[in-house]
mmCIF file of C-alpha atoms in Angstrom:
data_model
loop_
_atom_site.group_PDB
_atom_site.id
_atom_site.type_symbol
_atom_site.label_atom_id
_atom_site.label_comp_id
_atom_site.label_asym_id
_atom_site.label_seq_id
_atom_site.Cartn_x
_atom_site.Cartn_y
_atom_site.Cartn_z
ATOM 1 C CA MET A 14 -158.947 75.818 135.553
ATOM 2 C CA ILE A 15 -160.100 77.995 138.439
ATOM 3 C CA LYS A 16 -163.652 77.281 139.500
ATOM 4 C CA LYS A 17 -165.901 80.314 139.181
ATOM 5 C CA THR A 18 -168.835 80.239 141.576
ATOM 6 C CA HIS A 19 -171.626 82.793 141.807
ATOM 7 C CA ILE A 20 -174.172 82.613 144.566
ATOM 8 C CA VAL A 21 -177.668 83.812 143.778
ATOM 9 C CA PHE A 22 -179.731 84.621 146.829
ATOM 10 C CA LEU A 23 -183.343 85.750 146.832
ATOM 11 C CA SER A 24 -185.237 86.999 149.839
ATOM 12 C CA PHE A 25 -188.736 88.433 149.933
ATOM 13 C CA LEU A 26 -189.798 91.584 151.702
ATOM 14 C CA CYS A 27 -192.985 93.458 152.422
ATOM 15 C CA ALA A 28 -193.486 96.791 150.682
ATOM 16 C CA ALA A 29 -192.623 99.669 152.999
ATOM 17 C CA LEU A 30 -192.593 103.444 152.929
ATOM 18 C CA GLY A 31 -189.457 104.885 152.055
ATOM 19 C CA GLY A 32 -181.522 109.145 146.953
ATOM 20 C CA CYS A 33 -179.785 108.172 144.545
ATOM 21 C CA GLY A 34 -180.171 105.104 142.441
ATOM 22 C CA SER A 35 -177.541 102.615 141.488
ATOM 23 C CA SER A 36 -175.228 104.258 139.005
ATOM 24 C CA ARG A 37 -172.043 102.406 139.887
ATOM 25 C CA PRO A 38 -169.434 102.225 137.154
ATOM 26 C CA LEU A 39 -169.138 98.919 135.307
ATOM 27 C CA ALA A 40 -165.801 98.011 136.905
ATOM 28 C CA GLU A 41 -167.311 98.289 140.363
ATOM 29 C CA LYS A 42 -170.339 96.241 139.304
ATOM 30 C CA GLU A 43 -168.046 93.395 138.273
ATOM 31 C CA THR A 44 -166.325 93.240 141.675
ATOM 32 C CA SER A 45 -169.229 93.853 144.058
ATOM 33 C CA PRO A 46 -172.621 92.204 144.598
ATOM 34 C CA LEU A 47 -175.436 93.006 142.208
ATOM 35 C CA THR A 48 -178.877 93.681 143.613
ATOM 36 C CA VAL A 49 -182.155 93.409 141.733
ATOM 37 C CA VAL A 50 -185.587 94.152 143.153
ATOM 38 C CA THR A 51 -188.388 92.157 141.562
ATOM 39 C CA ALA A 52 -192.127 92.713 141.936
ATOM 40 C CA THR A 53 -195.165 91.598 140.013
ATOM 41 C CA ASP A 54 -198.932 91.900 139.657
ATOM 42 C CA LEU A 55 -199.270 95.477 140.845
ATOM 43 C CA HIS A 56 -202.713 95.675 139.205
ATOM 44 C CA TYR A 57 -202.448 99.438 139.355
ATOM 45 C CA LEU A 58 -205.743 101.293 138.856
ATOM 46 C CA SER A 59 -205.670 105.037 138.346
ATOM 47 C CA PRO A 60 -207.820 106.952 140.846
ATOM 48 C CA GLU A 61 -209.187 108.826 137.821
ATOM 49 C CA LEU A 62 -211.065 105.669 136.829
ATOM 50 C CA THR A 63 -213.022 105.003 140.016
ATOM 51 C CA ASP A 64 -215.021 106.809 142.658
ATOM 52 C CA TYR A 65 -214.400 103.918 145.101
ATOM 53 C CA GLY A 66 -218.163 103.602 145.323
ATOM 54 C CA THR A 67 -220.403 100.634 146.064
ATOM 55 C CA GLY A 68 -220.227 99.136 142.580
ATOM 56 C CA PHE A 69 -216.439 99.224 142.487
ATOM 57 C CA MET A 70 -216.050 97.906 146.036
ATOM 58 C CA ARG A 71 -218.458 95.050 145.346
ATOM 59 C CA MET A 72 -216.454 94.109 142.251
ATOM 60 C CA VAL A 73 -213.065 94.033 144.007
ATOM 61 C CA GLY A 74 -214.629 92.271 147.006
ATOM 62 C CA ASN A 75 -215.353 89.275 144.786
ATOM 63 C CA GLY A 76 -211.679 88.899 143.880
ATOM 64 C CA ASP A 77 -208.794 87.059 145.511
ATOM 65 C CA GLY A 78 -208.090 89.750 148.086
ATOM 66 C CA LYS A 79 -206.166 92.273 145.963
ATOM 67 C CA LEU A 80 -206.228 95.635 147.681
ATOM 68 C CA THR A 81 -206.927 97.355 144.365
ATOM 69 C CA GLN A 82 -208.536 100.336 146.080
ATOM 70 C CA TYR A 83 -205.132 101.113 147.599
ATOM 71 C CA ALA A 84 -202.940 100.180 144.624
ATOM 72 C CA PRO A 85 -201.693 103.778 144.193
ATOM 73 C CA GLU A 86 -200.652 104.025 147.856
ATOM 74 C CA ILE A 87 -199.041 100.580 147.836
ATOM 75 C CA THR A 88 -197.191 101.390 144.617
ATOM 76 C CA ASP A 89 -195.925 104.703 145.976
ATOM 77 C CA ALA A 90 -194.778 103.042 149.203
ATOM 78 C CA PHE A 91 -193.018 100.325 147.241
ATOM 79 C CA LEU A 92 -191.234 102.727 144.901
ATOM 80 C CA GLU A 93 -190.062 104.852 147.826
ATOM 81 C CA GLU A 94 -188.598 101.712 149.381
ATOM 82 C CA VAL A 95 -186.876 100.771 146.110
ATOM 83 C CA GLU A 96 -185.321 104.218 145.962
ATOM 84 C CA LYS A 97 -183.936 103.667 149.462
ATOM 85 C CA LEU A 98 -182.539 100.250 148.531
ATOM 86 C CA GLN A 99 -180.724 101.628 145.470
ATOM 87 C CA PRO A 100 -180.683 98.343 143.527
ATOM 88 C CA ASP A 101 -178.914 97.827 140.228
ATOM 89 C CA ALA A 102 -182.309 97.289 138.598
ATOM 90 C CA LEU A 103 -186.020 96.957 139.300
ATOM 91 C CA ILE A 104 -187.982 94.282 137.414
ATOM 92 C CA LEU A 105 -191.778 94.398 137.148
ATOM 93 C CA SER A 106 -192.875 91.109 135.601
ATOM 94 C CA GLY A 107 -196.374 91.811 134.369
ATOM 95 C CA ASP A 108 -199.947 92.735 135.232
ATOM 96 C CA LEU A 109 -198.804 96.271 135.806
ATOM 97 C CA SER A 110 -202.358 97.542 135.357
ATOM 98 C CA PHE A 111 -205.624 96.439 136.924
ATOM 99 C CA ASN A 112 -207.328 95.474 133.667
ATOM 100 C CA GLY A 113 -205.252 97.097 130.952
ATOM 101 C CA GLU A 114 -206.575 100.669 131.194
ATOM 102 C CA LYS A 115 -204.493 103.128 129.176
ATOM 103 C CA THR A 116 -204.851 105.767 131.897
ATOM 104 C CA SER A 117 -203.512 103.336 134.507
ATOM 105 C CA HIS A 118 -200.541 102.436 132.312
ATOM 106 C CA GLU A 119 -199.690 106.073 131.650
ATOM 107 C CA GLU A 120 -199.965 107.053 135.298
ATOM 108 C CA LEU A 121 -197.849 104.128 136.493
ATOM 109 C CA ALA A 122 -195.236 104.771 133.812
ATOM 110 C CA GLY A 123 -194.920 108.339 135.077
ATOM 111 C CA LYS A 124 -194.102 107.072 138.555
ATOM 112 C CA LEU A 125 -191.546 104.618 137.153
ATOM 113 C CA PHE A 126 -189.886 107.305 135.050
ATOM 114 C CA LYS A 127 -189.301 109.350 138.215
ATOM 115 C CA LEU A 128 -187.623 106.359 139.865
ATOM 116 C CA GLN A 129 -185.456 105.745 136.833
ATOM 117 C CA GLU A 130 -184.400 109.393 136.892
ATOM 118 C CA GLN A 131 -182.777 108.563 140.241
ATOM 119 C CA GLY A 132 -180.406 106.200 138.415
ATOM 120 C CA ILE A 133 -182.284 102.930 138.983
ATOM 121 C CA PRO A 134 -182.961 101.055 135.716
ATOM 122 C CA VAL A 135 -186.577 99.885 135.558
ATOM 123 C CA LEU A 136 -187.414 96.869 133.363
ATOM 124 C CA VAL A 137 -191.048 96.038 132.598
ATOM 125 C CA LEU A 138 -192.811 93.085 130.977
ATOM 126 C CA PRO A 139 -196.537 92.877 130.122
ATOM 127 C CA GLY A 140 -198.840 90.407 131.836
ATOM 128 C CA ASN A 141 -202.124 88.931 130.673
ATOM 129 C CA HIS A 142 -204.056 91.927 132.077
ATOM 130 C CA ASP A 143 -201.997 94.564 130.290
ATOM 131 C CA ILE A 144 -202.596 94.382 126.535
ATOM 132 C CA LEU A 145 -206.046 94.599 124.905
ATOM 133 C CA TYR A 146 -207.646 93.153 128.039
ATOM 134 C CA PRO A 147 -211.418 93.018 127.461
ATOM 135 C CA PHE A 148 -212.457 94.309 130.891
ATOM 136 C CA ALA A 149 -210.703 97.680 130.958
ATOM 137 C CA ALA A 150 -213.277 99.925 132.629
ATOM 138 C CA GLN A 151 -213.977 102.906 134.826
ATOM 139 C CA PHE A 152 -216.384 102.918 137.765
ATOM 140 C CA GLU A 153 -218.866 105.494 139.014
ATOM 141 C CA ALA A 154 -221.537 104.553 141.555
ATOM 142 C CA GLU A 155 -223.235 101.475 140.057
ATOM 143 C CA THR A 156 -222.154 102.270 136.506
ATOM 144 C CA VAL A 157 -219.308 100.472 134.751
ATOM 145 C CA THR A 158 -218.090 102.082 131.518
ATOM 146 C CA ARG A 159 -215.520 100.694 129.119
ATOM 147 C CA THR A 160 -212.332 102.722 128.907
ATOM 148 C CA GLU A 161 -209.442 102.871 126.468
ATOM 149 C CA ARG A 162 -207.076 99.885 126.330
ATOM 150 C CA VAL A 163 -203.571 99.584 124.890
ATOM 151 C CA SER A 164 -202.123 97.465 122.102
ATOM 152 C CA GLY A 165 -198.681 95.889 122.280
ATOM 153 C CA GLU A 166 -197.263 98.769 120.265
ATOM 154 C CA GLU A 167 -198.864 101.316 122.589
ATOM 155 C CA PHE A 168 -197.502 99.441 125.606
ATOM 156 C CA ARG A 169 -194.008 99.770 124.151
ATOM 157 C CA ASP A 170 -194.580 103.461 123.464
ATOM 158 C CA ILE A 171 -195.770 104.138 127.024
ATOM 159 C CA TYR A 172 -192.962 102.202 128.734
ATOM 160 C CA GLY A 173 -190.372 102.646 125.991
ATOM 161 C CA SER A 174 -187.543 103.931 128.172
ATOM 162 C CA LEU A 175 -188.080 101.236 130.808
ATOM 163 C CA GLY A 176 -185.794 98.468 129.568
ATOM 164 C CA TYR A 177 -186.525 98.539 125.857
ATOM 165 C CA GLN A 178 -184.505 101.679 125.161
ATOM 166 C CA ASP A 179 -181.317 100.275 126.718
ATOM 167 C CA ALA A 180 -181.836 96.651 125.692
ATOM 168 C CA ALA A 181 -178.879 94.705 124.339
ATOM 169 C CA GLY A 182 -181.285 92.746 122.156
ATOM 170 C CA LYS A 183 -184.971 93.021 121.212
ATOM 171 C CA ASP A 184 -187.338 90.479 119.730
ATOM 172 C CA GLU A 185 -189.208 91.858 116.716
ATOM 173 C CA GLU A 186 -192.205 89.564 117.300
ATOM 174 C CA SER A 187 -192.918 90.424 120.941
ATOM 175 C CA LEU A 188 -192.002 92.714 123.813
ATOM 176 C CA SER A 189 -189.185 90.388 124.869
ATOM 177 C CA PHE A 190 -185.745 91.888 125.381
ATOM 178 C CA LEU A 191 -182.271 91.209 126.733
ATOM 179 C CA TYR A 192 -180.749 93.531 129.332
ATOM 180 C CA GLU A 193 -177.096 93.282 130.312
ATOM 181 C CA LEU A 194 -177.062 94.041 134.015
ATOM 182 C CA SER A 195 -173.288 93.616 133.969
ATOM 183 C CA GLU A 196 -170.741 91.709 131.912
ATOM 184 C CA ARG A 197 -171.399 88.605 133.996
ATOM 185 C CA VAL A 198 -175.183 88.763 134.622
ATOM 186 C CA TRP A 199 -177.785 89.216 131.873
ATOM 187 C CA LEU A 200 -181.551 89.450 132.278
ATOM 188 C CA LEU A 201 -183.784 87.917 129.600
ATOM 189 C CA LEU A 202 -187.397 89.127 129.829
ATOM 190 C CA LEU A 203 -189.734 86.919 127.767
ATOM 191 C CA ASP A 204 -193.153 88.128 126.670
ATOM 192 C CA ALA A 205 -195.919 85.507 126.668
ATOM 193 C CA ASN A 206 -198.796 87.970 126.296
ATOM 194 C CA THR A 207 -198.734 89.161 122.716
ATOM 195 C CA GLU A 208 -201.989 90.006 120.963
ATOM 196 C CA ASP A 209 -201.762 87.005 118.631
ATOM 197 C CA ALA A 210 -200.454 84.398 121.112
ATOM 198 C CA PRO A 211 -201.692 85.192 124.648
ATOM 199 C CA GLY A 212 -200.324 82.812 127.272
ATOM 200 C CA ARG A 213 -197.601 81.486 125.002
ATOM 201 C CA ILE A 214 -194.078 82.505 124.070
ATOM 202 C CA LYS A 215 -194.194 82.338 120.286
ATOM 203 C CA ASP A 216 -191.941 79.902 118.422
ATOM 204 C CA SER A 217 -190.083 82.764 116.783
ATOM 205 C CA THR A 218 -189.499 84.335 120.213
ATOM 206 C CA MET A 219 -188.244 81.020 121.575
ATOM 207 C CA GLN A 220 -185.737 80.875 118.729
ATOM 208 C CA TRP A 221 -184.692 84.467 119.413
ATOM 209 C CA ALA A 222 -184.336 83.652 123.136
ATOM 210 C CA GLU A 223 -182.098 80.687 122.398
ATOM 211 C CA ARG A 224 -179.835 82.907 120.321
ATOM 212 C CA GLN A 225 -179.487 85.245 123.307
ATOM 213 C CA MET A 226 -178.635 82.277 125.528
ATOM 214 C CA LYS A 227 -175.892 81.243 123.125
ATOM 215 C CA ARG A 228 -174.594 84.815 123.071
ATOM 216 C CA ALA A 229 -174.379 84.724 126.862
ATOM 217 C CA GLU A 230 -172.509 81.429 126.814
ATOM 218 C CA GLU A 231 -169.980 82.826 124.355
ATOM 219 C CA ALA A 232 -169.549 85.934 126.540
ATOM 220 C CA GLY A 233 -169.176 83.908 129.756
ATOM 221 C CA ALA A 234 -172.294 85.510 131.262
ATOM 222 C CA SER A 235 -175.105 83.855 133.190
ATOM 223 C CA ILE A 236 -178.742 84.502 132.351
ATOM 224 C CA ILE A 237 -181.708 84.961 134.654
ATOM 225 C CA THR A 238 -184.999 84.716 132.774
ATOM 226 C CA VAL A 239 -188.201 86.559 133.601
ATOM 227 C CA THR A 240 -191.734 85.577 132.575
ATOM 228 C CA HIS A 241 -195.187 86.577 133.767
ATOM 229 C CA GLN A 242 -196.776 83.121 133.655
ATOM 230 C CA ASN A 243 -195.031 80.280 135.436
ATOM 231 C CA VAL A 244 -192.558 77.897 133.822
ATOM 232 C CA LEU A 245 -192.986 75.312 136.597
ATOM 233 C CA ALA A 246 -196.250 74.454 138.361
ATOM 234 C CA GLN A 247 -196.447 76.212 141.716
ATOM 235 C CA ASN A 248 -199.447 74.149 142.886
ATOM 236 C CA ARG A 249 -201.015 71.082 141.300
ATOM 237 C CA LEU A 250 -204.458 72.739 141.366
ATOM 238 C CA LEU A 251 -203.185 76.047 140.025
ATOM 239 C CA SER A 252 -201.669 75.048 136.697
ATOM 240 C CA GLN A 253 -204.374 75.561 134.068
ATOM 241 C CA GLY A 254 -204.139 79.191 133.016
ATOM 242 C CA PHE A 255 -201.164 79.873 135.267
ATOM 243 C CA LEU A 256 -198.449 77.914 133.476
ATOM 244 C CA LEU A 257 -197.133 78.978 130.094
ATOM 245 C CA ASP A 258 -199.069 77.085 127.410
ATOM 246 C CA HIS A 259 -195.852 75.336 126.329
ATOM 247 C CA HIS A 260 -194.148 75.254 129.702
ATOM 248 C CA GLU A 261 -192.501 71.875 129.089
ATOM 249 C CA GLU A 262 -190.708 73.202 126.021
ATOM 250 C CA MET A 263 -189.638 76.313 127.892
ATOM 251 C CA GLU A 264 -188.395 74.233 130.835
ATOM 252 C CA GLN A 265 -186.303 72.068 128.494
ATOM 253 C CA LEU A 266 -184.812 75.120 126.795
ATOM 254 C CA LEU A 267 -183.753 76.708 130.085
ATOM 255 C CA LYS A 268 -182.223 73.477 131.352
ATOM 256 C CA ALA A 269 -180.414 72.863 128.063
ATOM 257 C CA HIS A 270 -178.610 76.179 128.499
ATOM 258 C CA GLY A 271 -177.855 75.768 132.182
ATOM 259 C CA ILE A 272 -180.237 78.484 133.351
ATOM 260 C CA ALA A 273 -180.997 77.961 137.018
ATOM 261 C CA LEU A 274 -183.440 80.752 137.806
ATOM 262 C CA ASN A 275 -186.674 82.091 136.340
ATOM 263 C CA LEU A 276 -188.622 84.895 137.984
ATOM 264 C CA SER A 277 -192.395 84.838 137.457
ATOM 265 C CA GLY A 278 -195.682 85.939 139.009
ATOM 266 C CA HIS A 279 -199.300 85.615 137.824
ATOM 267 C CA VAL A 280 -200.425 83.099 140.435
ATOM 268 C CA HIS A 281 -200.354 85.746 143.238
ATOM 269 C CA ILE A 282 -198.990 83.324 145.850
ATOM 270 C CA GLN A 283 -195.432 83.409 147.140
ATOM 271 C CA HIS A 284 -193.939 80.090 146.037
ATOM 272 C CA ILE A 285 -190.795 78.428 144.707
ATOM 273 C CA ALA A 286 -190.934 75.444 142.358
ATOM 274 C CA GLU A 287 -187.903 73.342 141.394
ATOM 275 C CA SER A 288 -187.216 70.766 138.703
ATOM 276 C CA GLY A 289 -183.816 69.278 137.921
ATOM 277 C CA GLY A 290 -181.869 72.284 139.145
ATOM 278 C CA LEU A 291 -184.191 74.871 137.580
ATOM 279 C CA TYR A 292 -185.973 77.154 140.032
ATOM 280 C CA ASP A 293 -189.076 79.168 139.163
ATOM 281 C CA ILE A 294 -189.797 81.760 141.829
ATOM 282 C CA ALA A 295 -193.343 83.084 141.702
ATOM 283 C CA THR A 296 -193.397 86.329 143.627
ATOM 284 C CA GLY A 297 -196.701 87.140 145.309
ATOM 285 C CA SER A 298 -198.793 90.018 144.000
ATOM 286 C CA LEU A 299 -197.681 93.370 145.364
ATOM 287 C CA THR A 300 -201.307 94.278 146.099
ATOM 288 C CA VAL A 301 -202.197 91.004 147.864
ATOM 289 C CA ALA A 302 -201.287 90.472 151.520
ATOM 290 C CA PRO A 303 -198.597 90.359 152.710
ATOM 291 C CA ASN A 304 -197.571 92.635 149.802
ATOM 292 C CA ARG A 305 -194.310 90.922 148.917
ATOM 293 C CA TYR A 306 -191.481 91.853 146.645
ATOM 294 C CA GLY A 307 -188.135 90.163 146.147
ATOM 295 C CA VAL A 308 -184.530 91.241 146.521
ATOM 296 C CA LEU A 309 -182.103 89.249 144.402
ATOM 297 C CA THR A 310 -178.380 89.397 145.206
ATOM 298 C CA VAL A 311 -175.756 87.988 142.837
ATOM 299 C CA ASP A 312 -172.436 87.832 144.666
ATOM 300 C CA PRO A 313 -169.195 87.270 142.751
ATOM 301 C CA ASP A 314 -167.067 86.142 145.703
ATOM 302 C CA GLY A 315 -169.356 83.471 147.138
ATOM 303 C CA SER A 316 -170.617 85.432 150.153
ATOM 304 C CA THR A 317 -174.350 85.665 150.773
ATOM 305 C CA ARG A 318 -176.474 88.324 152.338
ATOM 306 C CA MET A 319 -180.178 88.439 153.129
ATOM 307 C CA LYS A 320 -182.494 91.267 154.067
ATOM 308 C CA ARG A 321 -186.023 90.950 155.442
ATOM 309 C CA ARG A 322 -188.221 93.896 156.257
ATOM 310 C CA VAL A 323 -191.659 94.401 157.700
ATOM 311 C CA CYS A 324 -194.178 96.495 155.838
ATOM 312 C CA GLY A 325 -194.097 100.204 156.650
ATOM 313 C CA ARG A 326 -196.951 102.404 157.710
ATOM 314 C CA TRP A 327 -198.827 105.066 155.817
ATOM 315 C CA ASP A 328 -201.807 107.289 156.503
ATOM 316 C CA GLY A 329 -204.868 106.023 154.688
ATOM 317 C CA GLU A 330 -207.152 108.775 153.431
ATOM 318 C CA LYS A 331 -210.111 106.753 152.195
ATOM 319 C CA ALA A 332 -213.129 106.624 154.462
ATOM 320 C CA GLU A 333 -212.887 102.990 155.563
ATOM 321 C CA SER A 334 -209.235 103.252 156.573
ATOM 322 C CA PRO A 335 -208.357 104.108 160.175
ATOM 323 C CA VAL A 336 -205.691 106.783 160.232
ATOM 324 C CA ASN A 337 -202.193 105.325 160.688
ATOM 325 C CA MET A 338 -203.400 101.785 160.002
ATOM 326 C CA GLY A 339 -200.336 99.932 158.679
ATOM 327 C CA ILE A 340 -200.473 98.800 155.090
ATOM 328 C CA LEU A 341 -199.740 95.208 156.087
ATOM 329 C CA LYS A 342 -202.451 95.179 158.758
ATOM 330 C CA LEU A 343 -205.030 96.705 156.442
ATOM 331 C CA SER A 344 -204.114 94.429 153.545
ATOM 332 C CA GLN A 345 -204.189 91.303 155.693
ATOM 333 C CA ALA A 346 -207.565 92.173 157.204
ATOM 334 C CA TYR A 347 -209.016 92.701 153.738
ATOM 335 C CA PHE A 348 -207.515 89.461 152.400
ATOM 336 C CA ASP A 349 -208.915 87.483 155.340
ATOM 337 C CA ALA A 350 -212.348 89.078 154.858
ATOM 338 C CA CYS A 351 -212.341 87.975 151.207
ATOM 339 C CA THR A 352 -211.498 84.403 152.236
ATOM 340 C CA ARG A 353 -214.289 84.409 154.853
ATOM 341 C CA LYS A 354 -216.719 85.574 152.189
ATOM 342 C CA LYS A 355 -215.678 82.676 149.957
ATOM 343 C CA MET A 356 -216.053 80.239 152.863
ATOM 344 C CA LYS A 357 -219.572 81.446 153.570
ATOM 345 C CA LYS A 358 -220.534 80.476 150.039
ATOM 346 C CA GLU A 359 -218.435 77.289 150.025
ATOM 347 C CA LEU A 360 -219.985 75.919 153.224
ATOM 348 C CA GLU A 361 -223.578 77.094 152.825
ATOM 349 C CA ALA A 362 -224.852 73.740 151.495
ATOM 350 C CA LEU A 363 -223.402 71.726 154.401
ATOM 351 C CA SER A 364 -225.338 70.834 157.516
ATOM 352 C CA LEU A 365 -223.141 72.403 160.184
ATOM 353 C CA SER A 366 -223.522 73.928 163.584
ATOM 354 C CA GLU A 367 -222.383 77.527 163.966
ATOM 355 C CA GLU A 368 -219.361 76.312 165.941
ATOM 356 C CA GLU A 369 -218.405 73.803 163.234
ATOM 357 C CA ARG A 370 -218.854 76.408 160.523
ATOM 358 C CA ALA A 371 -216.632 78.824 162.444
ATOM 359 C CA GLN A 372 -213.911 76.197 162.998
ATOM 360 C CA MET A 373 -213.805 75.248 159.319
ATOM 361 C CA THR A 374 -213.869 78.875 158.198
ATOM 362 C CA GLU A 375 -211.088 80.058 160.500
ATOM 363 C CA LEU A 376 -208.803 77.182 159.553
ATOM 364 C CA ALA A 377 -209.362 77.965 155.861
ATOM 365 C CA VAL A 378 -208.635 81.650 156.493
ATOM 366 C CA GLU A 379 -205.434 80.885 158.391
ATOM 367 C CA MET A 380 -204.162 78.351 155.856
ATOM 368 C CA ASN A 381 -204.905 80.607 152.880
ATOM 369 C CA ARG A 382 -203.200 83.535 154.600
ATOM 370 C CA ASN A 383 -200.084 81.503 155.347
ATOM 371 C CA TYR A 384 -199.998 79.919 151.901
ATOM 372 C CA PHE A 385 -200.112 83.219 150.059
ATOM 373 C CA ALA A 386 -197.318 84.425 152.353
ATOM 374 C CA GLY A 387 -195.211 81.350 151.555
ATOM 375 C CA MET A 388 -195.195 80.150 155.161
ATOM 376 C CA THR A 389 -197.339 76.997 155.466
ATOM 377 C CA LYS A 390 -197.436 75.478 158.952
ATOM 378 C CA PRO A 391 -196.113 71.952 159.666
ATOM 379 C CA GLU A 392 -198.524 69.213 158.599
ATOM 380 C CA LYS A 393 -199.141 67.772 162.071
ATOM 381 C CA GLU A 394 -199.956 71.185 163.490
ATOM 382 C CA VAL A 395 -202.670 71.623 160.876
ATOM 383 C CA LYS A 396 -204.083 68.100 160.993
ATOM 384 C CA ASP A 397 -204.444 68.139 164.765
ATOM 385 C CA THR A 398 -207.015 70.941 164.600
ATOM 386 C CA GLU A 399 -210.750 70.370 164.913
ATOM 387 C CA GLY A 400 -211.254 72.438 161.794
ATOM 388 C CA TRP A 401 -209.186 70.015 159.698
ATOM 389 C CA LYS A 402 -211.081 67.012 161.018
ATOM 390 C CA LEU A 403 -214.360 68.703 160.117
ATOM 391 C CA TRP A 404 -213.158 69.486 156.603
ATOM 392 C CA LYS A 405 -212.249 65.820 156.113
ATOM 393 C CA GLU A 406 -215.477 64.571 157.638
ATOM 394 C CA LYS A 407 -218.003 67.000 156.184
ATOM 395 C CA GLY A 408 -216.301 68.970 153.440
ATOM 396 C CA ALA A 409 -214.357 66.285 151.599
ATOM 397 C CA GLU A 410 -216.212 66.889 148.320
ATOM 398 C CA LEU A 411 -215.575 70.620 148.252
ATOM 399 C CA PHE A 412 -212.900 72.289 146.116
ATOM 400 C CA PHE A 413 -211.405 74.144 149.049
ATOM 401 C CA GLU A 414 -210.749 70.881 150.880
ATOM 402 C CA LYS A 415 -208.675 69.700 147.922
ATOM 403 C CA TYR A 416 -206.962 73.087 147.815
ATOM 404 C CA MET A 417 -206.063 72.754 151.504
ATOM 405 C CA ASP A 418 -204.613 69.323 150.789
ATOM 406 C CA SER A 419 -202.457 70.849 148.069
ATOM 407 C CA MET A 420 -201.226 73.504 150.487
ATOM 408 C CA LEU A 421 -199.952 70.820 152.828
ATOM 409 C CA GLU A 422 -197.642 69.499 150.108
ATOM 410 C CA ASP A 423 -195.487 72.485 151.100
ATOM 411 C CA ALA A 424 -196.062 72.093 154.835
ATOM 412 C CA GLY A 425 -193.320 73.578 156.975
ATOM 413 C CA CYS A 426 -191.565 75.186 153.991
ATOM 414 C CA ASP A 427 -190.411 78.785 153.850
ATOM 415 C CA GLU A 428 -190.993 79.975 150.283
ATOM 416 C CA ASN A 429 -189.443 83.359 151.006
ATOM 417 C CA LYS A 430 -185.777 82.574 150.565
ATOM 418 C CA LEU A 431 -183.569 80.608 148.242
ATOM 419 C CA LYS A 432 -179.847 80.145 147.777
ATOM 420 C CA ILE A 433 -178.453 78.765 144.542
ATOM 421 C CA VAL A 434 -174.737 77.995 144.297
ATOM 422 C CA ARG A 435 -173.768 77.886 140.633
ATOM 423 C CA ASP A 436 -170.613 76.735 138.893
ATOM 424 C CA LEU A 437 -170.225 79.146 135.981
ATOM 425 C CA ARG A 438 -167.156 77.602 134.376
ATOM 426 C CA PRO A 439 -167.261 77.714 130.573
#
């Protein structure tokens, strides 16, 4: 029997400013590489729902560094870049909206429809922020007012033509669906954010998913699964609330059917976890520095190709944005400022000199920046710093010290690329 080998290669890029989409005939798709762009956690907020005033800016400033105030610009830049890339599909794996606002969903869907009109299939999956999220709101000055949310059925209605319409199989109990990218590569998007089982893929959906896996095996196709929450822990301190509630069961199911790759998000960091030949790639949030998205290439002849790009530039129009300030530069500065704010609170109870406080803060800022980007420095390089010694000496009881320790478990790793060589023989 001739050995059939497919190579799956994933590289991560920064969103950039940007045609035709990918409308290659099926025969050509079976003999040439397939390309899929994957992004997650856009947290899109419609400009109609905020005045970008003091109340709104204070609220987002207490977050993890999402550049929510520029989500529309980042999204537009990203979609222009996708149009240039002309992939065979675009996957958005959840938390499409900021906090589940119906207006945000409708506005984002309109942008995605325009991309799909260019011949690029767009596949969407809800995240935990998207359906009946309790904090959907609009902001004006210091006033926060509740705004309309969406149910699961309304989510399907809004995004109906984005994956669901052309699905090869749909789960009746969730927004999960099967999409046949080609005869040899199928995408299985699994919804873990239903109204009655948030954070968990329901038992009935698991059974439906296994039937799709068996269908793929009979057809000689490989499956790539997509979830919002993680199947494998990306960090030992970031598991509660980030992993699927029944992640062990899901992991066993994927391994039992020889599935090697799951695409997820939710945790906002760029990270790759592996267990027994199963890889779970958590793509960083599109609105968190350095504004990553992934490009997945499935190559039928064994060759591999990688692309890496630097974030483009756009003209910011909001008052605090210098004209022509690059999106990456602006996003990184904002992310670092959010970390410094957290460090001010974290270190306030310690007896430190200003120099010691600055050394500890700047190391924390640098490590957090690198960790979210999937590029942690070598362990010795970090531990030789004065800031690290101070954290161990004076901050050993603080959460962030333990978090920094967990970062070093990936010291020297590049979480932005992965090659999987798979034997797809029946």
